[in-house]
mmCIF file of C-alpha atoms in Angstrom:
data_model
loop_
_atom_site.group_PDB
_atom_site.id
_atom_site.type_symbol
_atom_site.label_atom_id
_atom_site.label_comp_id
_atom_site.label_asym_id
_atom_site.label_seq_id
_atom_site.Cartn_x
_atom_site.Cartn_y
_atom_site.Cartn_z
ATOM 1 C CA UNK N 1 -34.537 -87.577 32.300
ATOM 2 C CA UNK N 2 -33.859 -90.248 34.923
ATOM 3 C CA UNK N 3 -34.138 -92.967 32.263
ATOM 4 C CA UNK N 4 -31.477 -91.127 30.254
ATOM 5 C CA UNK N 5 -29.200 -91.123 33.307
ATOM 6 C CA UNK N 6 -29.707 -94.867 33.734
ATOM 7 C CA UNK N 7 -28.778 -95.573 30.120
ATOM 8 C CA UNK N 8 -25.811 -93.213 30.344
ATOM 9 C CA UNK N 9 -24.600 -94.957 33.491
ATOM 10 C CA UNK N 10 -24.672 -98.398 31.886
ATOM 11 C CA UNK N 11 -22.932 -97.103 28.758
ATOM 12 C CA UNK N 12 -20.174 -95.454 30.785
ATOM 13 C CA UNK N 13 -19.558 -97.991 33.585
ATOM 14 C CA UNK N 14 -21.260 -101.204 32.531
ATOM 15 C CA UNK N 15 -22.619 -103.479 35.243
ATOM 16 C CA UNK N 16 -20.852 -102.762 38.535
ATOM 17 C CA UNK N 17 -22.858 -105.169 40.694
ATOM 18 C CA UNK N 18 -20.564 -107.754 42.264
ATOM 19 C CA UNK N 19 -21.838 -110.035 45.009
ATOM 20 C CA UNK N 20 -18.476 -111.670 45.709
ATOM 21 C CA UNK N 21 -16.830 -108.255 46.097
ATOM 22 C CA UNK N 22 -18.713 -107.542 49.323
ATOM 23 C CA UNK N 23 -16.732 -109.797 51.572
ATOM 24 C CA UNK N 24 -16.649 -109.386 55.322
ATOM 25 C CA UNK N 25 -14.388 -110.839 57.954
ATOM 26 C CA UNK N 26 -15.582 -113.452 60.408
ATOM 27 C CA UNK N 27 -14.254 -111.240 63.209
ATOM 28 C CA UNK N 28 -16.789 -108.568 62.210
ATOM 29 C CA UNK N 29 -19.652 -111.009 62.683
ATOM 30 C CA UNK N 30 -18.195 -112.291 65.947
ATOM 31 C CA UNK N 31 -17.761 -108.813 67.403
ATOM 32 C CA UNK N 32 -21.208 -107.660 66.281
ATOM 33 C CA UNK N 33 -22.785 -110.759 67.841
ATOM 34 C CA UNK N 34 -20.828 -110.166 71.047
ATOM 35 C CA UNK N 35 -21.896 -106.527 71.203
ATOM 36 C CA UNK N 36 -25.517 -107.548 70.698
ATOM 37 C CA UNK N 37 -25.228 -110.191 73.426
ATOM 38 C CA UNK N 38 -23.858 -107.593 75.867
ATOM 39 C CA UNK N 39 -26.993 -105.438 75.572
ATOM 40 C CA UNK N 40 -29.135 -107.720 77.786
ATOM 41 C CA UNK N 41 -26.422 -107.432 80.446
ATOM 42 C CA UNK N 42 -26.785 -103.646 80.483
ATOM 43 C CA UNK N 43 -30.573 -103.937 80.469
ATOM 44 C CA UNK N 44 -30.413 -106.345 83.414
ATOM 45 C CA UNK N 45 -28.247 -103.833 85.276
ATOM 46 C CA UNK N 46 -30.857 -101.142 84.537
ATOM 47 C CA UNK N 47 -33.527 -103.499 85.885
ATOM 48 C CA UNK N 48 -31.463 -104.112 89.038
ATOM 49 C CA UNK N 49 -31.137 -100.345 89.578
ATOM 50 C CA UNK N 50 -34.880 -99.811 89.287
ATOM 51 C CA UNK N 51 -35.610 -102.859 91.443
ATOM 52 C CA UNK N 52 -33.506 -101.366 94.231
ATOM 53 C CA UNK N 53 -35.218 -98.003 93.771
ATOM 54 C CA UNK N 54 -38.653 -99.663 93.930
ATOM 55 C CA UNK N 55 -37.781 -101.434 97.179
ATOM 56 C CA UNK N 56 -36.526 -98.156 98.615
ATOM 57 C CA UNK N 57 -39.770 -96.432 97.578
ATOM 58 C CA UNK N 58 -41.814 -99.202 99.223
ATOM 59 C CA UNK N 59 -39.841 -98.673 102.418
ATOM 60 C CA UNK N 60 -40.564 -94.933 102.387
ATOM 61 C CA UNK N 61 -44.283 -95.552 101.836
ATOM 62 C CA UNK N 62 -44.306 -98.066 104.688
ATOM 63 C CA UNK N 63 -42.649 -95.611 107.055
ATOM 64 C CA UNK N 64 -45.082 -92.875 106.042
ATOM 65 C CA UNK N 65 -48.038 -95.141 106.775
ATOM 66 C CA UNK N 66 -46.681 -96.044 110.182
ATOM 67 C CA UNK N 67 -46.058 -92.402 111.041
ATOM 68 C CA UNK N 68 -48.063 -89.282 110.429
ATOM 69 C CA UNK N 69 -47.891 -89.142 106.623
ATOM 70 C CA UNK N 70 -49.532 -85.732 106.394
ATOM 71 C CA UNK N 71 -47.141 -83.980 108.763
ATOM 72 C CA UNK N 72 -44.738 -81.456 107.221
ATOM 73 C CA UNK N 73 -41.793 -83.328 108.722
ATOM 74 C CA UNK N 74 -42.849 -86.628 107.153
ATOM 75 C CA UNK N 75 -43.368 -85.045 103.765
ATOM 76 C CA UNK N 76 -40.025 -83.259 103.952
ATOM 77 C CA UNK N 77 -38.244 -86.495 104.806
ATOM 78 C CA UNK N 78 -39.953 -88.301 101.938
ATOM 79 C CA UNK N 79 -39.046 -85.526 99.503
ATOM 80 C CA UNK N 80 -35.430 -85.495 100.668
ATOM 81 C CA UNK N 81 -35.171 -89.278 100.377
ATOM 82 C CA UNK N 82 -36.712 -89.155 96.880
ATOM 83 C CA UNK N 83 -34.271 -86.514 95.639
ATOM 84 C CA UNK N 84 -31.227 -88.252 97.124
ATOM 85 C CA UNK N 85 -32.266 -91.604 95.692
ATOM 86 C CA UNK N 86 -32.872 -90.077 92.269
ATOM 87 C CA UNK N 87 -29.367 -88.571 92.121
ATOM 88 C CA UNK N 88 -27.853 -91.979 92.841
ATOM 89 C CA UNK N 89 -30.149 -93.749 90.374
ATOM 90 C CA UNK N 90 -29.518 -91.151 87.654
ATOM 91 C CA UNK N 91 -25.752 -91.538 87.985
ATOM 92 C CA UNK N 92 -26.024 -95.340 87.943
ATOM 93 C CA UNK N 93 -28.235 -95.334 84.848
ATOM 94 C CA UNK N 94 -26.032 -92.774 83.120
ATOM 95 C CA UNK N 95 -22.848 -94.774 83.740
ATOM 96 C CA UNK N 96 -24.508 -98.022 82.649
ATOM 97 C CA UNK N 97 -26.006 -96.629 79.433
ATOM 98 C CA UNK N 98 -22.955 -94.585 78.475
ATOM 99 C CA UNK N 99 -20.585 -97.489 79.126
ATOM 100 C CA UNK N 100 -22.627 -99.642 76.721
ATOM 101 C CA UNK N 101 -22.455 -96.892 74.085
ATOM 102 C CA UNK N 102 -18.720 -96.279 74.577
ATOM 103 C CA UNK N 103 -17.832 -99.980 74.341
ATOM 104 C CA UNK N 104 -19.786 -100.311 71.089
ATOM 105 C CA UNK N 105 -18.290 -97.140 69.636
ATOM 106 C CA UNK N 106 -14.758 -98.269 70.474
ATOM 107 C CA UNK N 107 -15.305 -101.735 68.970
ATOM 108 C CA UNK N 108 -16.915 -100.382 65.797
ATOM 109 C CA UNK N 109 -14.295 -97.677 65.268
ATOM 110 C CA UNK N 110 -11.247 -99.853 65.885
ATOM 111 C CA UNK N 111 -12.169 -103.458 65.108
ATOM 112 C CA UNK N 112 -15.186 -103.710 62.765
ATOM 113 C CA UNK N 113 -14.277 -102.991 59.158
ATOM 114 C CA UNK N 114 -17.512 -103.724 57.302
ATOM 115 C CA UNK N 115 -19.478 -100.427 57.145
ATOM 116 C CA UNK N 116 -22.943 -102.013 57.209
ATOM 117 C CA UNK N 117 -22.202 -104.267 60.190
ATOM 118 C CA UNK N 118 -20.588 -101.381 62.055
ATOM 119 C CA UNK N 119 -23.505 -99.061 61.293
ATOM 120 C CA UNK N 120 -26.075 -101.578 62.549
ATOM 121 C CA UNK N 121 -24.105 -102.117 65.775
ATOM 122 C CA UNK N 122 -23.733 -98.387 66.388
ATOM 123 C CA UNK N 123 -27.389 -97.606 65.674
ATOM 124 C CA UNK N 124 -28.492 -100.393 68.002
ATOM 125 C CA UNK N 125 -26.225 -99.046 70.768
ATOM 126 C CA UNK N 126 -27.660 -95.530 70.336
ATOM 127 C CA UNK N 127 -31.210 -96.893 70.446
ATOM 128 C CA UNK N 128 -30.470 -98.835 73.645
ATOM 129 C CA UNK N 129 -28.869 -95.720 75.177
ATOM 130 C CA UNK N 130 -32.007 -93.679 74.437
ATOM 131 C CA UNK N 131 -34.244 -96.464 75.743
ATOM 132 C CA UNK N 132 -32.236 -96.638 78.975
ATOM 133 C CA UNK N 133 -32.632 -92.893 79.471
ATOM 134 C CA UNK N 134 -36.386 -93.037 78.896
ATOM 135 C CA UNK N 135 -36.680 -96.059 81.218
ATOM 136 C CA UNK N 136 -34.931 -94.145 84.001
ATOM 137 C CA UNK N 137 -36.883 -90.896 83.616
ATOM 138 C CA UNK N 138 -40.298 -92.552 83.293
ATOM 139 C CA UNK N 139 -39.725 -94.713 86.365
ATOM 140 C CA UNK N 140 -38.626 -91.609 88.252
ATOM 141 C CA UNK N 141 -41.993 -89.970 87.474
ATOM 142 C CA UNK N 142 -43.866 -93.166 88.369
ATOM 143 C CA UNK N 143 -41.929 -93.413 91.636
ATOM 144 C CA UNK N 144 -42.811 -89.799 92.447
ATOM 145 C CA UNK N 145 -46.492 -90.536 91.809
ATOM 146 C CA UNK N 146 -46.197 -93.658 93.984
ATOM 147 C CA UNK N 147 -44.792 -91.647 96.879
ATOM 148 C CA UNK N 148 -47.297 -88.831 96.374
ATOM 149 C CA UNK N 149 -50.626 -90.446 95.402
ATOM 150 C CA UNK N 150 -52.247 -87.064 94.789
ATOM 151 C CA UNK N 151 -50.012 -86.751 91.705
ATOM 152 C CA UNK N 152 -51.390 -89.919 90.067
ATOM 153 C CA UNK N 153 -54.206 -87.934 88.439
ATOM 154 C CA UNK N 154 -51.663 -86.571 85.947
ATOM 155 C CA UNK N 155 -50.711 -90.066 84.757
ATOM 156 C CA UNK N 156 -52.357 -91.602 81.671
ATOM 157 C CA UNK N 157 -55.283 -93.896 82.467
ATOM 158 C CA UNK N 158 -53.652 -96.846 80.712
ATOM 159 C CA UNK N 159 -50.876 -96.827 83.344
ATOM 160 C CA UNK N 160 -53.405 -98.134 85.883
ATOM 161 C CA UNK N 161 -53.232 -101.529 84.159
ATOM 162 C CA UNK N 162 -49.661 -101.925 85.409
ATOM 163 C CA UNK N 163 -49.088 -99.568 88.369
ATOM 164 C CA UNK N 164 -45.674 -98.868 89.842
ATOM 165 C CA UNK N 165 -43.749 -100.874 91.043
ATOM 166 C CA UNK N 166 -45.430 -103.832 89.312
ATOM 167 C CA UNK N 167 -43.887 -102.681 86.025
ATOM 168 C CA UNK N 168 -40.313 -103.264 87.278
ATOM 169 C CA UNK N 169 -39.922 -106.780 85.890
ATOM 170 C CA UNK N 170 -37.598 -108.507 83.454
ATOM 171 C CA UNK N 171 -40.430 -109.311 81.042
ATOM 172 C CA UNK N 172 -41.625 -105.697 81.011
ATOM 173 C CA UNK N 173 -38.132 -104.404 80.237
ATOM 174 C CA UNK N 174 -37.513 -107.106 77.593
ATOM 175 C CA UNK N 175 -40.728 -106.120 75.794
ATOM 176 C CA UNK N 176 -39.637 -102.481 75.852
ATOM 177 C CA UNK N 177 -36.226 -103.449 74.415
ATOM 178 C CA UNK N 178 -37.874 -104.906 71.312
ATOM 179 C CA UNK N 179 -40.868 -102.559 71.104
ATOM 180 C CA UNK N 180 -40.631 -100.101 68.157
ATOM 181 C CA UNK N 181 -40.509 -97.014 70.365
ATOM 182 C CA UNK N 182 -37.934 -95.009 72.290
ATOM 183 C CA UNK N 183 -40.412 -93.817 74.932
ATOM 184 C CA UNK N 184 -40.924 -96.139 77.867
ATOM 185 C CA UNK N 185 -44.384 -96.812 79.257
ATOM 186 C CA UNK N 186 -45.284 -99.453 81.837
ATOM 187 C CA UNK N 187 -47.992 -100.673 79.440
ATOM 188 C CA UNK N 188 -48.712 -100.021 75.756
ATOM 189 C CA UNK N 189 -51.843 -100.355 73.630
ATOM 190 C CA UNK N 190 -51.869 -103.907 72.231
ATOM 191 C CA UNK N 191 -53.439 -105.355 69.090
ATOM 192 C CA UNK N 192 -55.640 -108.444 69.588
ATOM 193 C CA UNK N 193 -53.620 -110.817 67.376
ATOM 194 C CA UNK N 194 -50.668 -111.146 65.000
ATOM 195 C CA UNK N 195 -51.555 -110.915 61.307
ATOM 196 C CA UNK N 196 -49.067 -113.269 59.675
ATOM 197 C CA UNK N 197 -49.784 -112.138 56.110
ATOM 198 C CA UNK N 198 -49.177 -108.530 57.149
ATOM 199 C CA UNK N 199 -45.797 -109.475 58.627
ATOM 200 C CA UNK N 200 -44.806 -111.404 55.485
ATOM 201 C CA UNK N 201 -45.694 -108.427 53.257
ATOM 202 C CA UNK N 202 -43.665 -106.003 55.362
ATOM 203 C CA UNK N 203 -40.648 -108.339 55.433
ATOM 204 C CA UNK N 204 -40.886 -108.788 51.646
ATOM 205 C CA UNK N 205 -40.996 -104.996 51.213
ATOM 206 C CA UNK N 206 -37.915 -104.591 53.396
ATOM 207 C CA UNK N 207 -36.005 -107.284 51.488
ATOM 208 C CA UNK N 208 -36.890 -105.803 48.099
ATOM 209 C CA UNK N 209 -35.995 -102.265 49.168
ATOM 210 C CA UNK N 210 -32.707 -103.439 50.694
ATOM 211 C CA UNK N 211 -31.732 -105.029 47.383
ATOM 212 C CA UNK N 212 -32.772 -101.857 45.547
ATOM 213 C CA UNK N 213 -30.684 -99.657 47.861
ATOM 214 C CA UNK N 214 -27.673 -101.937 47.411
ATOM 215 C CA UNK N 215 -28.031 -101.885 43.601
ATOM 216 C CA UNK N 216 -28.509 -98.121 43.479
ATOM 217 C CA UNK N 217 -25.523 -97.506 45.755
ATOM 218 C CA UNK N 218 -23.153 -99.821 43.917
ATOM 219 C CA UNK N 219 -24.243 -98.921 40.394
ATOM 220 C CA UNK N 220 -24.868 -95.184 40.650
ATOM 221 C CA UNK N 221 -23.611 -93.585 43.875
ATOM 222 C CA UNK N 222 -20.237 -95.349 44.207
ATOM 223 C CA UNK N 223 -18.823 -94.415 40.750
ATOM 224 C CA UNK N 224 -19.845 -90.772 41.180
ATOM 225 C CA UNK N 225 -18.098 -90.659 44.549
ATOM 226 C CA UNK N 226 -14.959 -92.307 43.163
ATOM 227 C CA UNK N 227 -14.853 -89.826 40.282
ATOM 228 C CA UNK N 228 -15.128 -86.960 42.763
ATOM 229 C CA UNK N 229 -11.966 -87.789 44.712
ATOM 230 C CA UNK N 230 -9.523 -86.233 42.254
ATOM 231 C CA UNK N 231 -11.724 -83.143 41.884
ATOM 232 C CA UNK N 232 -11.816 -82.657 45.641
ATOM 233 C CA UNK N 233 -8.069 -83.182 45.857
ATOM 234 C CA UNK N 234 -7.475 -80.351 43.355
ATOM 235 C CA UNK N 235 -10.337 -78.245 44.785
ATOM 236 C CA UNK N 236 -12.035 -77.972 41.397
ATOM 237 C CA UNK N 237 -15.135 -76.180 42.744
ATOM 238 C CA UNK N 238 -17.135 -76.284 39.500
ATOM 239 C CA UNK N 239 -16.591 -80.035 39.090
ATOM 240 C CA UNK N 240 -17.359 -80.688 42.762
ATOM 241 C CA UNK N 241 -20.694 -78.852 42.445
ATOM 242 C CA UNK N 242 -21.479 -80.784 39.276
ATOM 243 C CA UNK N 243 -20.759 -84.098 41.052
ATOM 244 C CA UNK N 244 -22.919 -83.078 44.014
ATOM 245 C CA UNK N 245 -25.830 -82.243 41.739
ATOM 246 C CA UNK N 246 -25.454 -85.568 39.955
ATOM 247 C CA UNK N 247 -25.284 -87.368 43.282
ATOM 248 C CA UNK N 248 -28.294 -85.545 44.751
ATOM 249 C CA UNK N 249 -30.837 -87.408 42.614
ATOM 250 C CA UNK N 250 -29.698 -90.911 43.507
ATOM 251 C CA UNK N 251 -29.143 -89.873 47.139
ATOM 252 C CA UNK N 252 -32.760 -88.705 47.395
ATOM 253 C CA UNK N 253 -34.029 -91.960 45.877
ATOM 254 C CA UNK N 254 -31.896 -94.043 48.271
ATOM 255 C CA UNK N 255 -33.043 -91.950 51.254
ATOM 256 C CA UNK N 256 -36.718 -92.375 50.339
ATOM 257 C CA UNK N 257 -36.268 -96.119 49.871
ATOM 258 C CA UNK N 258 -34.458 -96.354 53.208
ATOM 259 C CA UNK N 259 -37.132 -94.324 54.955
ATOM 260 C CA UNK N 260 -39.906 -96.562 53.620
ATOM 261 C CA UNK N 261 -37.948 -99.714 54.479
ATOM 262 C CA UNK N 262 -37.343 -98.643 58.094
ATOM 263 C CA UNK N 263 -40.411 -96.647 59.127
ATOM 264 C CA UNK N 264 -43.051 -98.386 57.033
ATOM 265 C CA UNK N 265 -41.785 -101.943 56.636
ATOM 266 C CA UNK N 266 -39.431 -102.875 59.492
ATOM 267 C CA UNK N 267 -41.179 -100.991 62.296
ATOM 268 C CA UNK N 268 -44.638 -102.152 61.223
ATOM 269 C CA UNK N 269 -43.472 -105.765 60.964
ATOM 270 C CA UNK N 270 -41.854 -105.547 64.401
ATOM 271 C CA UNK N 271 -44.939 -103.834 65.846
ATOM 272 C CA UNK N 272 -47.179 -106.576 64.457
ATOM 273 C CA UNK N 273 -44.986 -109.328 65.893
ATOM 274 C CA UNK N 274 -44.936 -107.551 69.276
ATOM 275 C CA UNK N 275 -48.666 -106.743 69.008
ATOM 276 C CA UNK N 276 -47.684 -103.113 69.552
ATOM 277 C CA UNK N 277 -50.790 -100.973 69.079
ATOM 278 C CA UNK N 278 -49.362 -97.495 68.420
ATOM 279 C CA UNK N 279 -48.299 -97.459 64.739
ATOM 280 C CA UNK N 280 -47.792 -93.711 64.222
ATOM 281 C CA UNK N 281 -44.093 -93.824 63.385
ATOM 282 C CA UNK N 282 -44.301 -90.694 61.206
ATOM 283 C CA UNK N 283 -46.834 -88.188 59.949
ATOM 284 C CA UNK N 284 -47.156 -86.240 56.686
ATOM 285 C CA UNK N 285 -43.656 -84.778 56.646
ATOM 286 C CA UNK N 286 -43.852 -84.330 52.850
ATOM 287 C CA UNK N 287 -46.422 -81.554 53.430
ATOM 288 C CA UNK N 288 -44.261 -79.714 55.978
ATOM 289 C CA UNK N 289 -44.380 -75.922 55.576
ATOM 290 C CA UNK N 290 -41.033 -75.470 57.362
ATOM 291 C CA UNK N 291 -37.854 -77.302 58.233
ATOM 292 C CA UNK N 292 -38.819 -77.333 61.918
ATOM 293 C CA UNK N 293 -42.139 -78.996 61.159
ATOM 294 C CA UNK N 294 -40.373 -81.541 58.953
ATOM 295 C CA UNK N 295 -38.014 -82.570 61.771
ATOM 296 C CA UNK N 296 -40.972 -82.966 64.132
ATOM 297 C CA UNK N 297 -43.007 -85.165 61.772
ATOM 298 C CA UNK N 298 -40.670 -87.410 59.780
ATOM 299 C CA UNK N 299 -39.700 -89.465 62.826
ATOM 300 C CA UNK N 300 -41.965 -89.971 65.851
ATOM 301 C CA UNK N 301 -40.386 -92.567 68.165
#
């Protein structure tokens, strides 16, 4: 049946692929490059916040060692200082991360016209926002364990390879920025070497799937959407449903291709380059017995 739809599409519309029709303005590239270059500035500010918090935590530990650390008064003072510091740090991280997201959103909405360039910029800003939040919360827990050593037993054993505050470095944060995960850890499982052939295969898969998605969108999805505008304007419900059903097949194919390109090809290539050991980016979502299970398994950052 799908082959019949392909033949029918070519008979009705001909070849709609046009490379020269996908022009973009130089200002779009300039703005996207500028937005990308601003991200390290926000990450450096996040590093500066945590560096100040680490120095403050070292000062508290030093004072506790000089005084009676086990006294109720000393513990109360340490707890009060921890809570007060965390409120300040949380506000600073929140303002920093949200400002980065708002600037990107404003630039994409008002000044970037190419949909693909704008989408990439916005997705990157959202990823950085989530990474900033995880960086702040994880360091808060590590700082709490640093101030209260009896709580370190609840930390994963791998964290001992880079204990707090040794993890608060530029190189550690830069690795986390590029690592294919949204959850910050001071240290990650690492693979012993980079398999170059593996990286080449994943990049080739991503390139091929990107071309396929572009062809499928331009040749099949775009004409169906254009033909639906007049039906939606007149609220022809029967025709709208028919267009949605026709669009559902190609939408599913494009979604599956996009999923494979991102979660199987791009993330695995990036993980191999970064020697990132944890490669479980998704589980068997296609066997999900419920919608809730599907949302918990198709994407595991």
